[in-house]
PDB file of N, CA and C in Angstrom:
ATOM      1  N   MET J   1     103.270  21.227  52.516  1.00  0.00           N
ATOM      2  CA  MET J   1     102.877  21.738  53.824  1.00  0.00           C
ATOM      3  C   MET J   1     101.629  20.974  54.278  1.00  0.00           C
ATOM      4  N   ASN J   2     101.689  20.393  55.490  1.00  0.00           N
ATOM      5  CA  ASN J   2     100.509  19.672  55.966  1.00  0.00           C
ATOM      6  C   ASN J   2      99.512  20.638  56.610  1.00  0.00           C
ATOM      7  N   LYS J   3      98.372  20.130  56.977  1.00  0.00           N
ATOM      8  CA  LYS J   3      97.280  20.970  57.496  1.00  0.00           C
ATOM      9  C   LYS J   3      97.671  21.690  58.789  1.00  0.00           C
ATOM     10  N   ILE J   4      98.390  21.022  59.686  1.00  0.00           N
ATOM     11  CA  ILE J   4      98.803  21.646  60.952  1.00  0.00           C
ATOM     12  C   ILE J   4      99.756  22.802  60.687  1.00  0.00           C
ATOM     13  N   ASP J   5     100.720  22.586  59.826  1.00  0.00           N
ATOM     14  CA  ASP J   5     101.665  23.658  59.484  1.00  0.00           C
ATOM     15  C   ASP J   5     100.950  24.841  58.836  1.00  0.00           C
ATOM     16  N   GLU J   6      99.978  24.537  57.995  1.00  0.00           N
ATOM     17  CA  GLU J   6      99.205  25.597  57.348  1.00  0.00           C
ATOM     18  C   GLU J   6      98.398  26.384  58.387  1.00  0.00           C
ATOM     19  N   LEU J   7      97.793  25.679  59.326  1.00  0.00           N
ATOM     20  CA  LEU J   7      97.043  26.338  60.398  1.00  0.00           C
ATOM     21  C   LEU J   7      97.954  27.241  61.223  1.00  0.00           C
ATOM     22  N   ILE J   8      99.108  26.736  61.613  1.00  0.00           N
ATOM     23  CA  ILE J   8     100.072  27.520  62.395  1.00  0.00           C
ATOM     24  C   ILE J   8     100.481  28.776  61.638  1.00  0.00           C
ATOM     25  N   LYS J   9     100.728  28.638  60.353  1.00  0.00           N
ATOM     26  CA  LYS J   9     101.110  29.785  59.520  1.00  0.00           C
ATOM     27  C   LYS J   9     100.019  30.848  59.530  1.00  0.00           C
ATOM     28  N   HIS J  10      98.773  30.426  59.355  1.00  0.00           N
ATOM     29  CA  HIS J  10      97.658  31.380  59.328  1.00  0.00           C
ATOM     30  C   HIS J  10      97.463  32.045  60.690  1.00  0.00           C
ATOM     31  N   VAL J  11      97.608  31.297  61.755  1.00  0.00           N
ATOM     32  CA  VAL J  11      97.458  31.861  63.103  1.00  0.00           C
ATOM     33  C   VAL J  11      98.537  32.903  63.362  1.00  0.00           C
ATOM     34  N   LYS J  12      99.762  32.595  62.987  1.00  0.00           N
ATOM     35  CA  LYS J  12     100.868  33.541  63.200  1.00  0.00           C
ATOM     36  C   LYS J  12     100.699  34.814  62.380  1.00  0.00           C
ATOM     37  N   GLU J  13     100.099  34.701  61.210  1.00  0.00           N
ATOM     38  CA  GLU J  13      99.924  35.855  60.330  1.00  0.00           C
ATOM     39  C   GLU J  13      98.661  36.664  60.632  1.00  0.00           C
ATOM     40  N   ALA J  14      97.781  36.119  61.441  1.00  0.00           N
ATOM     41  CA  ALA J  14      96.493  36.775  61.695  1.00  0.00           C
ATOM     42  C   ALA J  14      96.631  37.978  62.618  1.00  0.00           C
ATOM     43  N   ASP J  15      95.832  39.004  62.352  1.00  0.00           N
ATOM     44  CA  ASP J  15      95.755  40.162  63.243  1.00  0.00           C
ATOM     45  C   ASP J  15      94.893  39.841  64.459  1.00  0.00           C
ATOM     46  N   ALA J  16      93.916  38.965  64.265  1.00  0.00           N
ATOM     47  CA  ALA J  16      93.009  38.578  65.343  1.00  0.00           C
ATOM     48  C   ALA J  16      92.422  37.215  65.019  1.00  0.00           C
ATOM     49  N   ILE J  17      91.940  36.555  66.065  1.00  0.00           N
ATOM     50  CA  ILE J  17      91.274  35.267  65.894  1.00  0.00           C
ATOM     51  C   ILE J  17      89.948  35.343  66.629  1.00  0.00           C
ATOM     52  N   ILE J  18      88.871  35.031  65.939  1.00  0.00           N
ATOM     53  CA  ILE J  18      87.543  35.036  66.545  1.00  0.00           C
ATOM     54  C   ILE J  18      87.181  33.597  66.894  1.00  0.00           C
ATOM     55  N   VAL J  19      86.762  33.395  68.138  1.00  0.00           N
ATOM     56  CA  VAL J  19      86.356  32.067  68.590  1.00  0.00           C
ATOM     57  C   VAL J  19      84.871  32.110  68.925  1.00  0.00           C
ATOM     58  N   GLY J  20      84.105  31.301  68.262  1.00  0.00           N
ATOM     59  CA  GLY J  20      82.688  31.158  68.587  1.00  0.00           C
ATOM     60  C   GLY J  20      82.536  29.899  69.424  1.00  0.00           C
ATOM     61  N   ALA J  21      82.121  30.071  70.664  1.00  0.00           N
ATOM     62  CA  ALA J  21      82.048  28.913  71.553  1.00  0.00           C
ATOM     63  C   ALA J  21      80.832  29.001  72.456  1.00  0.00           C
ATOM     64  N   GLY J  22      80.373  27.871  72.893  1.00  0.00           N
ATOM     65  CA  GLY J  22      79.259  27.809  73.828  1.00  0.00           C
ATOM     66  C   GLY J  22      79.755  27.594  75.244  1.00  0.00           C
ATOM     67  N   SER J  23      78.862  27.181  76.094  1.00  0.00           N
ATOM     68  CA  SER J  23      79.190  27.032  77.511  1.00  0.00           C
ATOM     69  C   SER J  23      80.223  25.939  77.765  1.00  0.00           C
ATOM     70  N   GLY J  24      80.390  25.035  76.845  1.00  0.00           N
ATOM     71  CA  GLY J  24      81.369  23.968  77.039  1.00  0.00           C
ATOM     72  C   GLY J  24      82.793  24.472  77.144  1.00  0.00           C
ATOM     73  N   MET J  25      83.099  25.575  76.468  1.00  0.00           N
ATOM     74  CA  MET J  25      84.458  26.106  76.520  1.00  0.00           C
ATOM     75  C   MET J  25      84.773  26.676  77.903  1.00  0.00           C
ATOM     76  N   SER J  26      83.859  27.438  78.480  1.00  0.00           N
ATOM     77  CA  SER J  26      84.102  27.978  79.818  1.00  0.00           C
ATOM     78  C   SER J  26      84.052  26.872  80.860  1.00  0.00           C
ATOM     79  N   ASN J  27      83.221  25.882  80.639  1.00  0.00           N
ATOM     80  CA  ASN J  27      83.150  24.754  81.561  1.00  0.00           C
ATOM     81  C   ASN J  27      84.463  23.979  81.551  1.00  0.00           C
ATOM     82  N   ALA J  28      85.049  23.806  80.396  1.00  0.00           N
ATOM     83  CA  ALA J  28      86.324  23.095  80.286  1.00  0.00           C
ATOM     84  C   ALA J  28      87.442  23.844  80.999  1.00  0.00           C
ATOM     85  N   ALA J  29      87.311  25.170  81.095  1.00  0.00           N
ATOM     86  CA  ALA J  29      88.309  25.987  81.785  1.00  0.00           C
ATOM     87  C   ALA J  29      88.073  26.021  83.290  1.00  0.00           C
ATOM     88  N   GLY J  30      86.997  25.375  83.749  1.00  0.00           N
ATOM     89  CA  GLY J  30      86.723  25.308  85.182  1.00  0.00           C
ATOM     90  C   GLY J  30      85.891  26.454  85.724  1.00  0.00           C
ATOM     91  N   MET J  31      85.285  27.238  84.843  1.00  0.00           N
ATOM     92  CA  MET J  31      84.486  28.379  85.294  1.00  0.00           C
ATOM     93  C   MET J  31      83.092  27.945  85.723  1.00  0.00           C
ATOM     94  N   ASP J  32      82.544  28.646  86.725  1.00  0.00           N
ATOM     95  CA  ASP J  32      81.150  28.442  87.112  1.00  0.00           C
ATOM     96  C   ASP J  32      80.257  29.177  86.131  1.00  0.00           C
ATOM     97  N   PHE J  33      79.093  28.631  85.890  1.00  0.00           N
ATOM     98  CA  PHE J  33      78.129  29.318  85.049  1.00  0.00           C
ATOM     99  C   PHE J  33      77.318  30.266  85.905  1.00  0.00           C
ATOM    100  N   TRP J  34      76.836  31.349  85.328  1.00  0.00           N
ATOM    101  CA  TRP J  34      76.074  32.343  86.088  1.00  0.00           C
ATOM    102  C   TRP J  34      74.808  31.754  86.671  1.00  0.00           C
ATOM    103  N   TYR J  35      74.257  30.742  86.053  1.00  0.00           N
ATOM    104  CA  TYR J  35      72.998  30.173  86.521  1.00  0.00           C
ATOM    105  C   TYR J  35      73.196  29.013  87.494  1.00  0.00           C
ATOM    106  N   SER J  36      74.438  28.700  87.816  1.00  0.00           N
ATOM    107  CA  SER J  36      74.668  27.603  88.752  1.00  0.00           C
ATOM    108  C   SER J  36      74.516  28.091  90.184  1.00  0.00           C
ATOM    109  N   ALA J  37      74.356  27.196  91.084  1.00  0.00           N
ATOM    110  CA  ALA J  37      74.219  27.531  92.507  1.00  0.00           C
ATOM    111  C   ALA J  37      75.602  27.706  93.116  1.00  0.00           C
ATOM    112  N   SER J  38      76.282  28.770  92.741  1.00  0.00           N
ATOM    113  CA  SER J  38      77.634  28.997  93.235  1.00  0.00           C
ATOM    114  C   SER J  38      77.636  30.107  94.287  1.00  0.00           C
ATOM    115  N   PRO J  39      78.482  29.997  95.304  1.00  0.00           N
ATOM    116  CA  PRO J  39      78.549  31.018  96.359  1.00  0.00           C
ATOM    117  C   PRO J  39      78.763  32.445  95.850  1.00  0.00           C
ATOM    118  N   PRO J  40      79.649  32.695  94.871  1.00  0.00           N
ATOM    119  CA  PRO J  40      79.805  34.081  94.403  1.00  0.00           C
ATOM    120  C   PRO J  40      78.511  34.682  93.843  1.00  0.00           C
ATOM    121  N   ILE J  41      77.696  33.871  93.189  1.00  0.00           N
ATOM    122  CA  ILE J  41      76.426  34.364  92.649  1.00  0.00           C
ATOM    123  C   ILE J  41      75.477  34.702  93.780  1.00  0.00           C
ATOM    124  N   TYR J  42      75.389  33.824  94.780  1.00  0.00           N
ATOM    125  CA  TYR J  42      74.520  34.097  95.921  1.00  0.00           C
ATOM    126  C   TYR J  42      74.950  35.361  96.656  1.00  0.00           C
ATOM    127  N   GLU J  43      76.253  35.585  96.788  1.00  0.00           N
ATOM    128  CA  GLU J  43      76.755  36.781  97.466  1.00  0.00           C
ATOM    129  C   GLU J  43      76.469  38.039  96.650  1.00  0.00           C
ATOM    130  N   ALA J  44      76.692  37.979  95.349  1.00  0.00           N
ATOM    131  CA  ALA J  44      76.520  39.156  94.498  1.00  0.00           C
ATOM    132  C   ALA J  44      75.052  39.538  94.308  1.00  0.00           C
ATOM    133  N   TYR J  45      74.160  38.555  94.293  1.00  0.00           N
ATOM    134  CA  TYR J  45      72.753  38.820  93.996  1.00  0.00           C
ATOM    135  C   TYR J  45      71.833  38.463  95.156  1.00  0.00           C
ATOM    136  N   GLU J  46      72.359  38.541  96.354  1.00  0.00           N
ATOM    137  CA  GLU J  46      71.614  38.146  97.553  1.00  0.00           C
ATOM    138  C   GLU J  46      70.265  38.864  97.665  1.00  0.00           C
ATOM    139  N   VAL J  47      70.225  40.149  97.343  1.00  0.00           N
ATOM    140  CA  VAL J  47      68.978  40.913  97.482  1.00  0.00           C
ATOM    141  C   VAL J  47      67.893  40.443  96.512  1.00  0.00           C
ATOM    142  N   PHE J  48      68.285  39.785  95.435  1.00  0.00           N
ATOM    143  CA  PHE J  48      67.316  39.326  94.448  1.00  0.00           C
ATOM    144  C   PHE J  48      66.861  37.890  94.670  1.00  0.00           C
ATOM    145  N   LEU J  49      67.549  37.166  95.521  1.00  0.00           N
ATOM    146  CA  LEU J  49      67.239  35.741  95.700  1.00  0.00           C
ATOM    147  C   LEU J  49      66.270  35.507  96.833  1.00  0.00           C
TER     148      LEU J  49
END
């Protein structure tokens, strides 16, 4: 069994998978960061800005 097959086996048998990730993962998915100058943040926190 190669490493990929072993990984697939463990993933299929797992009850849950924990992913520890930094901002790069959400950035790769195209998400805005809360601290960026994005319109939704300005709209939601207008009274504080």
